[in-house]
XYZ file of C-alpha atoms in Angstrom:
390
model
C 108.542 132.257 81.021
C 109.803 128.456 81.131
C 107.247 125.581 81.808
C 106.642 123.496 84.980
C 106.569 120.069 85.027
C 105.356 117.147 87.684
C 107.875 114.395 87.658
C 105.474 112.061 89.969
C 102.942 112.873 92.416
C 102.430 110.139 95.545
C 100.729 110.080 98.784
C 100.897 108.462 101.732
C 97.412 106.401 103.022
C 94.739 108.879 104.778
C 94.119 107.635 108.279
C 91.556 108.679 110.759
C 92.962 111.199 113.495
C 93.347 109.401 116.825
C 91.418 106.516 115.751
C 93.170 105.066 112.553
C 96.484 103.029 111.717
C 98.718 106.013 111.672
C 98.005 107.940 114.708
C 101.400 106.790 116.356
C 103.311 108.097 113.670
C 105.078 111.571 113.741
C 104.091 114.192 111.119
C 107.744 114.563 110.602
C 108.024 110.737 109.992
C 105.117 110.584 107.881
C 106.102 113.227 105.248
C 109.544 111.266 105.136
C 107.848 108.398 103.893
C 106.032 110.405 101.583
C 109.092 111.905 100.112
C 111.342 108.640 100.036
C 108.531 107.204 98.110
C 108.646 109.981 95.767
C 112.386 109.817 94.870
C 112.651 105.988 94.633
C 109.495 105.895 92.241
C 110.945 108.862 89.990
C 114.437 107.604 90.676
C 115.698 110.575 90.618
C 119.332 112.070 92.590
C 118.528 113.351 95.958
C 121.698 115.559 95.263
C 119.884 117.565 92.304
C 116.903 118.529 94.599
C 117.062 122.421 94.930
C 114.242 122.640 97.540
C 111.672 121.141 99.854
C 108.370 122.707 100.303
C 106.322 121.093 102.743
C 102.474 122.523 103.143
C 100.985 122.182 107.005
C 98.011 123.685 108.640
C 99.219 123.847 112.085
C 103.267 123.829 112.068
C 103.685 123.422 115.708
C 104.672 121.252 118.381
C 105.545 117.866 116.094
C 104.733 119.782 113.524
C 106.758 122.493 114.346
C 110.865 123.859 114.167
C 110.237 124.283 110.433
C 109.013 120.245 109.568
C 109.873 121.222 105.292
C 113.331 120.690 106.717
C 113.196 118.523 109.364
C 111.257 116.053 107.238
C 113.634 116.652 104.383
C 116.620 115.639 106.458
C 114.396 112.605 108.190
C 114.348 111.266 104.480
C 118.379 111.516 104.447
C 118.044 114.217 101.834
C 121.882 115.681 101.157
C 122.073 118.633 104.229
C 122.891 120.800 100.894
C 119.199 120.906 99.901
C 117.507 123.197 102.367
C 113.544 123.499 103.197
C 110.225 125.311 104.212
C 107.107 124.917 105.415
C 104.635 126.852 103.784
C 100.924 127.437 105.594
C 97.629 128.520 103.775
C 95.482 126.084 105.566
C 93.848 123.841 103.527
C 95.173 124.626 100.368
C 98.608 124.602 101.845
C 99.877 121.249 99.857
C 98.597 122.802 96.850
C 99.930 126.410 97.564
C 103.531 124.388 97.906
C 103.561 122.671 94.250
C 102.446 126.373 92.670
C 105.144 127.971 94.678
C 107.280 125.292 93.402
C 105.919 125.873 90.104
C 106.159 129.217 89.916
C 109.945 129.455 91.100
C 110.817 127.116 88.071
C 108.472 129.228 85.613
C 110.848 131.641 86.355
C 113.663 130.014 85.985
C 115.408 130.072 89.839
C 114.995 126.350 90.064
C 114.825 123.186 88.163
C 113.764 120.534 90.856
C 111.315 121.138 93.782
C 109.739 118.510 95.884
C 106.529 119.944 96.886
C 103.811 118.830 99.006
C 101.779 118.239 102.380
C 101.532 116.771 105.610
C 99.214 116.955 108.762
C 98.719 114.654 111.347
C 96.005 115.434 113.630
C 96.400 113.108 115.453
C 99.602 114.981 116.671
C 97.735 118.705 116.502
C 94.465 119.297 116.941
C 92.072 121.873 114.927
C 93.186 124.938 115.788
C 96.605 123.968 117.299
C 97.996 123.097 120.498
C 97.145 126.879 121.746
C 94.449 128.965 120.217
C 94.745 132.395 120.704
C 92.858 134.723 118.766
C 93.514 138.088 118.145
C 91.368 140.264 120.805
C 90.996 143.864 118.637
C 89.957 141.303 115.219
C 87.452 139.208 117.658
C 85.476 142.893 118.688
C 85.978 144.498 115.126
C 85.544 141.569 112.807
C 84.539 138.721 114.857
C 83.302 136.545 111.797
C 87.046 136.366 110.477
C 87.204 133.394 113.537
C 84.043 131.647 112.788
C 84.381 127.815 113.345
C 84.307 125.952 110.127
C 81.413 124.247 111.169
C 79.036 127.493 111.528
C 80.508 128.492 107.961
C 79.146 125.259 106.653
C 75.823 125.997 108.576
C 75.189 129.466 106.649
C 76.626 128.487 103.475
C 73.813 125.868 103.325
C 71.532 128.622 104.577
C 72.312 131.075 101.944
C 72.421 128.706 98.828
C 69.839 126.459 99.967
C 71.605 123.071 100.706
C 69.188 121.256 102.907
C 70.022 118.311 104.671
C 68.725 115.478 101.627
C 70.812 116.825 99.843
C 74.045 116.871 101.654
C 73.496 113.211 103.147
C 72.978 112.470 99.658
C 76.004 113.827 98.652
C 77.844 112.407 101.512
C 76.423 108.247 101.098
C 77.928 108.621 97.296
C 81.174 110.180 98.279
C 81.660 106.743 100.622
C 79.979 104.619 98.076
C 82.319 105.392 95.168
C 85.603 105.329 97.870
C 84.609 101.951 99.156
C 84.165 101.129 95.434
C 87.864 102.276 94.336
C 89.279 100.665 97.436
C 87.628 97.572 96.084
C 89.179 97.775 93.002
C 92.432 98.857 94.363
C 92.181 102.068 92.441
C 94.426 104.178 94.685
C 97.737 101.588 94.701
C 99.264 103.366 92.427
C 99.554 106.468 94.044
C 100.183 105.052 97.382
C 103.090 104.698 99.412
C 102.801 102.170 102.154
C 103.618 103.003 105.408
C 105.145 100.845 108.173
C 103.942 101.387 111.657
C 104.754 99.667 115.383
C 102.416 99.605 117.541
C 102.591 97.991 121.257
C 100.135 95.520 122.106
C 98.745 93.372 124.490
C 99.664 89.530 123.295
C 98.698 86.361 125.618
C 99.312 89.346 128.405
C 102.597 90.420 127.192
C 103.194 93.974 125.569
C 104.802 93.243 122.326
C 105.354 95.426 119.282
C 103.636 94.908 116.544
C 104.803 96.046 113.086
C 102.485 96.394 110.276
C 102.414 97.956 106.763
C 99.504 100.444 106.514
C 98.304 100.821 101.994
C 94.969 101.593 102.547
C 92.948 104.434 103.576
C 90.561 103.417 106.430
C 88.283 106.542 107.246
C 85.940 105.075 104.112
C 82.257 103.985 105.710
C 81.089 101.117 103.131
C 77.683 100.726 103.013
C 76.782 104.384 104.185
C 73.334 104.995 102.969
C 70.778 108.631 102.803
C 68.815 106.662 105.773
C 71.592 105.788 108.082
C 72.890 109.080 107.987
C 69.626 110.733 108.420
C 69.586 109.208 112.147
C 72.880 111.607 112.827
C 72.766 114.628 115.219
C 73.312 118.112 114.370
C 76.847 118.785 115.768
C 77.300 123.131 115.239
C 73.725 124.688 115.091
C 71.057 123.435 116.451
C 68.981 121.760 114.483
C 71.058 122.585 111.622
C 71.778 120.651 108.741
C 75.615 119.646 109.368
C 76.224 116.441 110.703
C 79.763 114.336 111.446
C 78.241 112.440 108.220
C 78.057 115.105 105.868
C 81.399 116.642 107.271
C 85.080 116.100 106.348
C 87.371 113.331 108.678
C 89.749 114.969 110.178
C 92.752 112.833 108.895
C 96.326 112.285 109.091
C 98.445 112.108 106.034
C 101.429 112.847 103.905
C 102.123 113.538 99.994
C 104.598 114.937 97.770
C 105.611 115.395 94.258
C 108.808 116.728 91.963
C 108.235 119.949 90.212
C 110.817 120.324 87.631
C 111.910 122.081 84.438
C 112.151 121.088 80.820
C 115.531 121.551 80.908
C 115.757 119.041 83.825
C 114.094 116.583 82.625
C 116.132 116.529 79.259
C 119.265 116.000 81.517
C 117.516 113.191 83.327
C 115.906 111.805 80.247
C 112.720 110.862 81.407
C 109.227 112.018 80.709
C 106.537 113.721 83.276
C 103.057 112.968 84.109
C 101.641 116.633 83.940
C 102.555 120.030 83.244
C 101.518 122.926 85.793
C 99.381 125.442 83.932
C 97.963 128.074 86.517
C 97.164 128.458 90.597
C 94.463 131.179 91.702
C 93.957 132.002 95.654
C 90.944 133.877 96.222
C 89.505 135.640 99.495
C 85.713 135.450 100.138
C 83.671 136.844 103.607
C 85.027 134.881 106.177
C 81.929 133.686 107.643
C 80.882 131.810 104.498
C 84.422 130.287 103.989
C 83.629 127.358 101.988
C 82.519 129.410 98.456
C 85.986 130.520 98.245
C 85.880 127.901 95.110
C 83.528 130.053 93.455
C 86.328 132.695 92.566
C 89.126 131.265 92.751
C 88.233 128.120 90.024
C 87.113 131.013 87.278
C 90.552 132.880 88.284
C 92.882 129.687 87.210
C 90.851 128.897 84.448
C 91.255 132.144 83.185
C 95.525 132.646 84.084
C 95.448 128.778 82.375
C 93.548 130.242 78.936
C 91.323 127.413 79.132
C 87.244 127.467 79.673
C 85.295 125.596 82.611
C 84.311 122.988 79.546
C 87.788 122.016 79.281
C 87.990 120.390 82.171
C 88.202 116.761 82.046
C 88.083 115.558 85.921
C 88.149 117.699 89.529
C 89.045 117.013 92.562
C 87.061 119.068 94.864
C 88.042 118.802 98.552
C 84.752 118.407 100.467
C 85.155 119.586 103.594
C 81.229 119.966 103.924
C 78.682 119.056 101.842
C 76.712 122.242 101.711
C 79.879 123.645 100.507
C 80.861 121.518 98.097
C 77.218 121.345 96.475
C 77.303 125.306 96.809
C 80.400 125.509 94.645
C 79.008 122.631 92.445
C 75.740 124.381 92.022
C 76.756 128.416 91.461
C 79.203 127.376 89.150
C 77.247 124.834 87.197
C 80.362 121.713 87.277
C 80.035 118.910 85.800
C 79.111 115.869 88.997
C 79.859 113.359 86.890
C 83.654 114.783 86.979
C 84.205 115.206 90.449
C 85.644 113.248 92.864
C 85.302 110.268 91.019
C 86.350 108.110 93.635
C 85.046 109.812 96.313
C 85.925 112.863 98.144
C 87.334 114.144 101.500
C 83.793 112.976 103.449
C 84.858 109.311 102.983
C 89.064 109.894 102.406
C 89.531 112.571 105.079
C 90.817 115.990 104.888
C 94.354 116.255 106.534
C 94.600 119.940 105.987
C 97.866 121.047 105.093
C 98.170 117.803 102.648
C 95.088 118.085 100.960
C 96.030 119.870 97.910
C 99.045 117.614 97.246
C 96.959 114.261 98.125
C 94.029 115.459 95.479
C 96.978 116.080 93.229
C 98.234 112.801 93.353
C 94.605 111.290 92.896
C 93.741 113.617 90.057
C 97.195 113.200 88.469
C 96.634 109.001 88.529
C 93.134 108.594 87.475
C 93.647 111.009 84.679
C 96.624 109.107 83.219
C 94.257 106.019 83.441
C 90.994 107.572 81.903
C 93.710 109.522 79.304
C 92.314 112.787 80.094
C 93.847 116.223 79.228
C 92.754 118.939 81.879
C 92.405 118.279 85.684
C 91.769 121.061 88.248
C 92.053 120.598 92.085
C 90.096 123.343 94.486
C 89.300 123.627 97.512
C 87.994 126.478 100.292
C 90.280 127.448 103.113
C 89.868 128.324 106.456
C 89.592 132.248 107.154
C 87.772 132.884 104.208
C 89.632 132.184 101.140
C 89.866 129.700 98.363
C 92.155 127.860 95.687
C 92.393 126.241 92.623
C 95.346 124.701 90.601
C 95.227 123.279 87.119
C 96.976 120.585 85.132
C 97.254 119.345 82.280
C 98.468 115.567 81.735
C 101.212 114.765 79.275
């Protein structure tokens, strides 16, 4: 089997849905910015791209009409470059990279743009028209358990209390705020130019702004301030808005290529894709999916857990992140070293691609070898992808 490499991996800023600076930009435009930025920074010929895979959790409305193809056209790729939309909810971005890598490893492609996008300002959680299967709702209602309730059930089952969650959430914000202050994310972020209509001196004006910083982080967040927040999913429950991930807008893209392609263009890759696994779990305990996916991915990669140098574990909720860390005995010192989704946001179908960009850039700064991206997935699943930094 051939090897698959990452030539480059970048993301846009992650901004708060409905309130943040990307709220007025269409998701297909946002994805096109990520793709264009990726190609500019890697310097490849767009005509050599075999395909575009774009993850999206709710591909409808502004995210519909096969947004993978639409974004490719908006990025002005040649019309010979096809595109497809990939959906495995929260792992859609990582799934896109895995599918691209698998195709390269099989020798069926040499260069694929793979990433993800989600504008939760444009399409809300659950989509524009929620329509659960009526028979499944009767026979297996847990299949449609809300994400917040699954977090409450995980907290109860794994003994994660409110203090532990709030402590974890405060640390996530502190690490993210410090990273932004230090300019840590600068190399991985592709700035986005936005135009907003604003009332200035009594007149409507179009104001352009370049957005280059994640805007959901809450500096100064403390355990004490989080303790004042009320339960939002279950009366008296420990899960609050403060220890849950934020709804976010964002896009990310990676270039997945073959060894032959690298030789042809005389460029060095940043990483090698090693393995990916997606696994199921009880849907009402959605958050624990990575407990099965992480060991499975490690086995495929021929690695042990102790071989991992850095981990980006999506913080859908502090409850599920802590359950995974505690159950698997993961080293907290190598997890989300620059903050996680509680602070930086969770743009659903973009998240896996976003975390890949963050992981690979941080591994480069620290000169580390093996890294992993993992997340739980709505509907009762988990996924993990493993990379070797070169």
